[in-house]
């Protein structure tokens, strides 16, 4: 009997041997196309017929575009599983995957990303509180600390950290921030159990905005969270708040953020993610009070390896057991 096929969209850099070991249960197939149109043509021309599971990376959107309704409809009927390499899966229209007949079940990578992302979060919190960017820029421009010298920074000790979105990364960040003496409060769609909250105070969204010294965005991007922080929300915050985002750029309205920085409502911010990556709002690039990292939350050998292994394990499980190990929560009714 012919083996099922497994399709790779994007690159595997660390777990190559594990990917290749899937050839004991599947024929491994790779796209020849170099853009979305060609990929859609390949799908429609039957090149991927027999593909049961696909593995995709965040960067593969450069080839296929987002997994939107058009793409989902073009995929072969044989395809039942999509293993997405990333915690955030806003590039995948899960609703379209569920609605297709037969549905495509989607998995993501929770937990493996938590430590590295929360580390970048802490780096950005400390950097933005201390205002390191101005003097780091001055030094590289040959001006030592710049003139008239950098403004004094602020200690994390005793500051209130508001975490918006208390999933795995938010909870990991909480523990790290407490080691720096920060007091943690959070808002989440639902209150966590005492055990998961670990003593962090649950507050309303408005209270989080009004009483945090540092606000960290740790929630997924979806239609309910796009621009969850915009002009109205900045207006409810403490003056001189520090904003940090390692989630997805579009949870903040970048235009509104630039204005809030310019009018002094926001003291400084630290960003790893942007609304239109790899483009960055010129108002952010121009502002020395903004720490900018080019989407590197999970960019470590250890974490990238763990994420690849995780996704391949999802593909193997799909092929061998007809089940994903870490299905996305939106599809729990389909399982
Ligand atoms: O951005 C990184 C991820 O979603 O894992």
Tab-separated table of C-alpha atoms and ligand atoms in Angstrom:
chain	number	residue	atom	x	y	z
A	1	UNK	CA	0.000	0.000	0.000
A	2	UNK	CA	1.260	3.505	-0.867
A	3	UNK	CA	2.565	5.460	2.090
A	4	UNK	CA	0.823	8.711	3.055
A	5	UNK	CA	2.749	11.882	2.238
A	6	UNK	CA	4.044	14.543	4.609
A	7	UNK	CA	4.707	18.018	3.203
A	8	UNK	CA	7.365	20.390	4.522
A	9	UNK	CA	6.648	24.111	4.166
A	10	UNK	CA	9.686	26.082	5.320
A	11	UNK	CA	13.021	24.855	6.614
A	12	UNK	CA	14.062	22.480	9.340
A	13	UNK	CA	17.452	23.632	10.598
A	14	UNK	CA	18.095	21.581	13.731
A	15	UNK	CA	15.983	18.439	13.765
A	16	UNK	CA	16.761	17.306	10.206
A	17	UNK	CA	17.418	13.702	11.218
A	18	UNK	CA	14.110	13.518	13.079
A	19	UNK	CA	12.264	14.889	10.054
A	20	UNK	CA	13.985	12.400	7.761
A	21	UNK	CA	13.153	9.569	10.154
A	22	UNK	CA	9.487	10.174	9.264
A	23	UNK	CA	10.242	8.446	5.974
A	24	UNK	CA	9.563	5.157	7.768
A	25	UNK	CA	5.874	6.116	7.827
A	26	UNK	CA	5.492	8.670	5.016
A	27	UNK	CA	6.876	9.867	1.701
A	28	UNK	CA	8.367	13.270	2.396
A	29	UNK	CA	7.472	15.920	-0.165
A	30	UNK	CA	8.794	19.422	-0.741
A	31	UNK	CA	7.328	22.274	-2.787
A	32	UNK	CA	9.058	23.383	-5.998
A	33	UNK	CA	7.102	26.635	-6.119
A	34	UNK	CA	8.676	29.936	-5.146
A	35	UNK	CA	5.579	32.061	-4.544
A	36	UNK	CA	1.955	31.776	-3.464
A	37	UNK	CA	0.523	31.691	-6.980
A	38	UNK	CA	2.772	28.825	-7.982
A	39	UNK	CA	2.024	27.011	-4.727
A	40	UNK	CA	-1.728	27.361	-5.268
A	41	UNK	CA	-1.268	26.068	-8.848
A	42	UNK	CA	0.686	23.072	-7.539
A	43	UNK	CA	-2.109	22.351	-5.057
A	44	UNK	CA	-4.805	22.649	-7.713
A	45	UNK	CA	-2.845	20.568	-10.218
A	46	UNK	CA	-2.706	17.641	-7.810
A	47	UNK	CA	1.009	17.793	-6.955
A	48	UNK	CA	0.203	17.305	-3.270
A	49	UNK	CA	-2.529	14.705	-3.599
A	50	UNK	CA	-1.914	12.088	-0.939
A	51	UNK	CA	-0.445	14.585	1.546
A	52	UNK	CA	-1.999	13.784	4.905
A	53	UNK	CA	0.020	16.104	7.145
A	54	UNK	CA	1.985	19.291	6.571
A	55	UNK	CA	4.593	20.986	8.734
A	56	UNK	CA	4.824	24.771	8.341
A	57	UNK	CA	7.080	27.469	9.745
A	58	UNK	CA	6.290	31.140	10.400
A	59	UNK	CA	8.735	32.075	7.612
A	60	UNK	CA	6.988	29.797	5.084
A	61	UNK	CA	4.339	32.511	4.767
A	62	UNK	CA	6.945	34.058	2.447
A	63	UNK	CA	6.225	31.174	0.047
A	64	UNK	CA	2.569	30.285	0.575
A	65	UNK	CA	1.182	33.433	2.147
A	66	UNK	CA	-1.098	32.957	5.121
A	67	UNK	CA	-3.137	29.782	5.504
A	68	UNK	CA	-6.320	31.669	4.649
A	69	UNK	CA	-9.583	30.387	3.215
A	70	UNK	CA	-8.346	30.451	-0.399
A	71	UNK	CA	-5.308	28.358	0.438
A	72	UNK	CA	-7.202	25.986	2.708
A	73	UNK	CA	-9.709	25.321	-0.097
A	74	UNK	CA	-6.919	24.627	-2.590
A	75	UNK	CA	-5.186	22.030	-0.380
A	76	UNK	CA	-5.741	18.380	-1.307
A	77	UNK	CA	-8.704	16.585	0.237
A	78	UNK	CA	-6.236	14.050	1.625
A	79	UNK	CA	-4.731	16.689	3.943
A	80	UNK	CA	-6.030	16.299	7.482
A	81	UNK	CA	-3.342	17.779	9.717
A	82	UNK	CA	-1.272	20.962	9.888
A	83	UNK	CA	1.586	21.169	12.363
A	84	UNK	CA	2.443	24.857	12.791
A	85	UNK	CA	5.866	25.669	14.192
A	86	UNK	CA	5.143	28.485	16.641
A	87	UNK	CA	3.113	29.323	19.683
A	88	UNK	CA	1.126	31.979	17.850
A	89	UNK	CA	-0.860	30.750	14.849
A	90	UNK	CA	-2.460	33.956	13.629
A	91	UNK	CA	-1.135	33.122	10.118
A	92	UNK	CA	-3.523	30.150	10.036
A	93	UNK	CA	-7.264	30.670	9.607
A	94	UNK	CA	-8.316	27.938	12.022
A	95	UNK	CA	-11.974	28.644	11.296
A	96	UNK	CA	-11.429	27.923	7.573
A	97	UNK	CA	-9.507	24.740	8.491
A	98	UNK	CA	-12.394	23.580	10.706
A	99	UNK	CA	-15.028	24.462	8.104
A	100	UNK	CA	-13.378	22.523	5.285
A	101	UNK	CA	-14.750	19.106	4.423
A	102	UNK	CA	-12.914	17.132	5.702
A	103	UNK	CA	-11.533	19.541	8.311
A	104	UNK	CA	-7.820	20.163	8.703
A	105	UNK	CA	-6.744	19.789	12.318
A	106	UNK	CA	-4.102	22.271	13.465
A	107	UNK	CA	-1.452	22.040	16.170
A	108	UNK	CA	0.868	24.707	17.562
A	109	UNK	CA	3.846	24.741	19.940
A	110	UNK	CA	2.940	25.731	23.472
A	111	UNK	CA	5.379	25.439	26.449
A	112	UNK	CA	8.592	24.916	24.426
A	113	UNK	CA	8.604	28.640	23.622
A	114	UNK	CA	7.916	29.935	27.118
A	115	UNK	CA	11.389	30.326	28.599
A	116	UNK	CA	13.125	31.961	25.656
A	117	UNK	CA	10.243	34.346	24.985
A	118	UNK	CA	9.925	35.342	28.632
A	119	UNK	CA	13.714	35.947	28.685
A	120	UNK	CA	13.399	38.450	25.826
A	121	UNK	CA	10.459	39.949	27.685
A	122	UNK	CA	12.649	40.512	30.765
A	123	UNK	CA	15.467	41.921	28.602
A	124	UNK	CA	13.012	44.424	27.103
A	125	UNK	CA	11.492	45.346	30.469
A	126	UNK	CA	14.911	46.018	31.996
A	127	UNK	CA	16.187	47.813	28.899
A	128	UNK	CA	13.107	50.019	28.609
A	129	UNK	CA	13.009	50.810	32.356
A	130	UNK	CA	16.684	51.678	32.387
A	131	UNK	CA	16.465	53.605	29.105
A	132	UNK	CA	19.536	51.812	27.793
A	133	UNK	CA	18.769	52.419	24.149
A	134	UNK	CA	19.733	56.109	24.104
A	135	UNK	CA	23.190	55.553	25.566
A	136	UNK	CA	23.819	52.358	23.582
A	137	UNK	CA	23.110	54.336	20.406
A	138	UNK	CA	25.309	57.231	21.545
A	139	UNK	CA	28.221	54.893	22.275
A	140	UNK	CA	28.032	53.322	18.808
A	141	UNK	CA	27.945	56.777	17.274
A	142	UNK	CA	31.211	57.633	19.043
A	143	UNK	CA	29.545	59.888	21.643
A	144	UNK	CA	30.089	57.779	24.780
A	145	UNK	CA	26.849	58.450	26.723
A	146	UNK	CA	25.645	61.253	24.423
A	147	UNK	CA	25.001	64.870	25.342
A	148	UNK	CA	23.611	65.983	27.780
A	149	UNK	CA	23.934	62.399	29.022
A	150	UNK	CA	21.326	59.690	29.404
A	151	UNK	CA	18.286	60.225	31.625
A	152	UNK	CA	18.332	58.211	34.851
A	153	UNK	CA	16.575	54.881	34.506
A	154	UNK	CA	14.204	53.117	36.878
A	155	UNK	CA	14.602	49.961	38.960
A	156	UNK	CA	12.218	47.036	38.424
A	157	UNK	CA	12.169	46.477	42.200
A	158	UNK	CA	8.754	47.422	43.608
A	159	UNK	CA	7.207	48.270	40.223
A	160	UNK	CA	3.828	46.838	39.286
A	161	UNK	CA	4.022	44.610	36.211
A	162	UNK	CA	0.682	44.140	34.462
A	163	UNK	CA	0.556	41.040	32.304
A	164	UNK	CA	-2.134	41.034	29.637
A	165	UNK	CA	-2.597	37.355	28.744
A	166	UNK	CA	-1.548	34.866	31.392
A	167	UNK	CA	-0.776	31.816	29.270
A	168	UNK	CA	2.473	29.879	29.415
A	169	UNK	CA	4.678	32.845	28.490
A	170	UNK	CA	2.850	35.229	30.840
A	171	UNK	CA	3.204	32.817	33.753
A	172	UNK	CA	6.875	32.192	33.000
A	173	UNK	CA	7.436	35.960	32.829
A	174	UNK	CA	5.710	36.391	36.184
A	175	UNK	CA	8.236	34.114	37.914
A	176	UNK	CA	11.176	35.872	36.293
A	177	UNK	CA	9.834	39.356	37.042
A	178	UNK	CA	9.325	38.428	40.703
A	179	UNK	CA	13.011	37.568	40.919
A	180	UNK	CA	13.637	41.254	40.068
A	181	UNK	CA	11.280	42.394	42.850
A	182	UNK	CA	8.334	43.274	40.618
A	183	UNK	CA	4.760	42.936	41.863
A	184	UNK	CA	2.697	41.063	39.301
A	185	UNK	CA	-0.959	41.513	38.398
A	186	UNK	CA	-2.744	40.164	35.343
A	187	UNK	CA	-5.799	40.225	33.176
A	188	UNK	CA	-6.840	37.167	31.206
A	189	UNK	CA	-10.051	36.016	29.474
A	190	UNK	CA	-10.638	33.887	32.548
A	191	UNK	CA	-9.217	33.971	36.051
A	192	UNK	CA	-6.553	31.341	36.631
A	193	UNK	CA	-6.676	28.726	39.391
A	194	UNK	CA	-4.716	29.788	42.489
A	195	UNK	CA	-2.081	27.236	41.618
A	196	UNK	CA	-1.532	28.604	38.097
A	197	UNK	CA	-1.775	32.254	39.173
A	198	UNK	CA	0.901	31.616	41.807
A	199	UNK	CA	-0.153	34.662	43.856
A	200	UNK	CA	-0.461	37.123	40.937
A	201	UNK	CA	-3.449	39.419	41.481
A	202	UNK	CA	-6.317	39.107	38.989
A	203	UNK	CA	-7.599	42.539	37.995
A	204	UNK	CA	-10.018	43.892	35.388
A	205	UNK	CA	-8.678	45.075	32.039
A	206	UNK	CA	-9.236	48.721	33.012
A	207	UNK	CA	-7.567	48.260	36.401
A	208	UNK	CA	-4.593	46.632	34.702
A	209	UNK	CA	-4.247	49.678	32.448
A	210	UNK	CA	-4.745	52.179	35.275
A	211	UNK	CA	-2.435	50.685	37.898
A	212	UNK	CA	0.508	49.047	36.091
A	213	UNK	CA	3.937	50.684	35.906
A	214	UNK	CA	4.953	48.262	33.169
A	215	UNK	CA	2.445	46.627	30.816
A	216	UNK	CA	3.463	43.426	29.068
A	217	UNK	CA	1.455	42.059	26.144
A	218	UNK	CA	1.414	38.260	26.223
A	219	UNK	CA	-1.817	37.380	24.481
A	220	UNK	CA	-2.455	35.761	21.092
A	221	UNK	CA	-3.486	37.848	18.078
A	222	UNK	CA	-6.987	37.195	16.826
A	223	UNK	CA	-9.988	39.254	15.776
A	224	UNK	CA	-10.806	40.061	19.409
A	225	UNK	CA	-7.307	41.160	20.375
A	226	UNK	CA	-6.244	43.166	17.272
A	227	UNK	CA	-5.458	46.712	18.507
A	228	UNK	CA	-6.590	45.822	22.023
A	229	UNK	CA	-4.224	48.625	23.051
A	230	UNK	CA	-4.979	51.850	21.186
A	231	UNK	CA	-5.523	55.570	21.887
A	232	UNK	CA	-8.393	55.050	24.345
A	233	UNK	CA	-6.405	52.472	26.322
A	234	UNK	CA	-3.248	54.614	26.421
A	235	UNK	CA	-5.445	57.363	27.877
A	236	UNK	CA	-6.359	55.095	30.811
A	237	UNK	CA	-2.750	54.293	31.733
A	238	UNK	CA	-0.461	55.840	34.319
A	239	UNK	CA	1.677	58.572	32.845
A	240	UNK	CA	5.216	57.313	32.163
A	241	UNK	CA	4.153	53.706	31.753
A	242	UNK	CA	6.586	51.286	30.087
A	243	UNK	CA	5.090	49.013	27.388
A	244	UNK	CA	6.614	45.703	26.316
A	245	UNK	CA	5.378	43.418	23.532
A	246	UNK	CA	6.715	39.975	22.622
A	247	UNK	CA	3.323	38.631	21.443
A	248	UNK	CA	2.251	39.965	18.042
A	249	UNK	CA	2.663	43.515	16.767
A	250	UNK	CA	-0.978	44.019	15.857
A	251	UNK	CA	-2.251	43.641	19.429
A	252	UNK	CA	-1.049	47.257	19.738
A	253	UNK	CA	-2.123	50.034	17.392
A	254	UNK	CA	1.382	51.190	16.418
A	255	UNK	CA	0.245	54.636	15.265
A	256	UNK	CA	-1.347	55.186	18.679
A	257	UNK	CA	1.790	53.900	20.422
A	258	UNK	CA	4.023	56.301	18.501
A	259	UNK	CA	1.732	59.184	19.496
A	260	UNK	CA	1.623	58.066	23.148
A	261	UNK	CA	5.442	57.994	23.189
A	262	UNK	CA	5.626	61.404	21.545
A	263	UNK	CA	3.152	63.047	23.917
A	264	UNK	CA	4.914	61.567	26.951
A	265	UNK	CA	2.096	59.264	28.096
A	266	UNK	CA	4.404	56.306	27.526
A	267	UNK	CA	7.929	56.668	28.902
A	268	UNK	CA	9.568	53.977	26.849
A	269	UNK	CA	8.853	50.658	25.266
A	270	UNK	CA	10.485	47.388	24.288
A	271	UNK	CA	9.251	45.560	21.204
A	272	UNK	CA	10.064	42.212	19.630
A	273	UNK	CA	7.084	42.153	17.250
A	274	UNK	CA	5.530	44.615	14.792
A	275	UNK	CA	2.285	45.126	12.943
A	276	UNK	CA	3.756	44.628	9.477
A	277	UNK	CA	6.950	42.643	9.899
A	278	UNK	CA	9.547	43.100	8.597
A	279	UNK	CA	8.457	46.727	8.153
A	280	UNK	CA	8.747	48.841	11.281
A	281	UNK	CA	6.816	52.035	11.905
A	282	UNK	CA	9.260	54.915	11.219
A	283	UNK	CA	8.043	56.627	14.392
A	284	UNK	CA	9.355	53.669	16.401
A	285	UNK	CA	12.695	53.498	14.610
A	286	UNK	CA	13.183	57.247	15.085
A	287	UNK	CA	12.394	57.227	18.810
A	288	UNK	CA	15.449	56.558	21.018
A	289	UNK	CA	13.202	55.540	23.918
A	290	UNK	CA	12.171	52.425	22.040
A	291	UNK	CA	14.142	49.169	22.338
A	292	UNK	CA	13.695	47.189	19.132
A	293	UNK	CA	14.441	43.494	18.601
A	294	UNK	CA	13.613	41.859	15.234
A	295	UNK	CA	11.200	39.089	16.355
A	296	UNK	CA	13.721	36.929	18.203
A	297	UNK	CA	11.655	35.682	21.151
A	298	UNK	CA	12.366	32.023	20.464
A	299	UNK	CA	15.636	32.525	18.602
A	300	UNK	CA	17.954	30.212	20.533
A	301	UNK	CA	19.480	26.908	19.481
A	302	UNK	CA	17.791	25.107	22.357
A	303	UNK	CA	14.335	26.535	21.772
A	304	UNK	CA	14.393	26.287	17.982
A	305	UNK	CA	15.484	22.664	18.290
A	306	UNK	CA	12.763	21.903	20.827
A	307	UNK	CA	10.141	23.591	18.631
A	308	UNK	CA	11.155	21.628	15.545
A	309	UNK	CA	11.172	18.341	17.461
A	310	UNK	CA	7.737	19.195	18.888
A	311	UNK	CA	6.244	19.844	15.452
A	312	UNK	CA	7.716	16.724	13.931
A	313	UNK	CA	6.295	14.718	16.861
A	314	UNK	CA	2.891	16.178	15.955
A	315	UNK	CA	3.339	15.039	12.334
A	316	UNK	CA	4.376	11.547	13.458
A	317	UNK	CA	1.453	11.297	15.823
A	318	UNK	CA	-0.917	12.442	13.071
A	319	UNK	CA	0.446	9.832	10.674
A	320	UNK	CA	0.640	6.960	13.151
A	321	UNK	CA	-2.322	7.606	15.450
A	322	UNK	CA	-4.516	10.006	13.468
A	323	UNK	CA	-4.161	12.532	16.289
A	324	UNK	CA	-2.140	15.655	17.036
A	325	UNK	CA	-0.336	15.934	20.381
A	326	UNK	CA	-1.056	19.645	20.875
A	327	UNK	CA	-4.214	20.577	18.961
A	328	UNK	CA	-5.206	24.236	19.075
A	329	UNK	CA	-8.005	24.935	21.571
A	330	UNK	CA	-10.408	26.355	18.956
A	331	UNK	CA	-10.799	22.865	17.485
A	332	UNK	CA	-11.473	20.918	20.673
A	333	UNK	CA	-15.036	20.184	19.498
A	334	UNK	CA	-13.684	18.482	16.384
A	335	UNK	CA	-11.452	16.034	18.251
B	1	LIG	O1	6.592	34.197	17.487
B	1	LIG	C1	6.863	33.084	17.821
B	1	LIG	C2	5.888	32.057	18.056
B	1	LIG	O2	4.692	32.266	17.770
B	1	LIG	O3	6.279	30.983	18.530
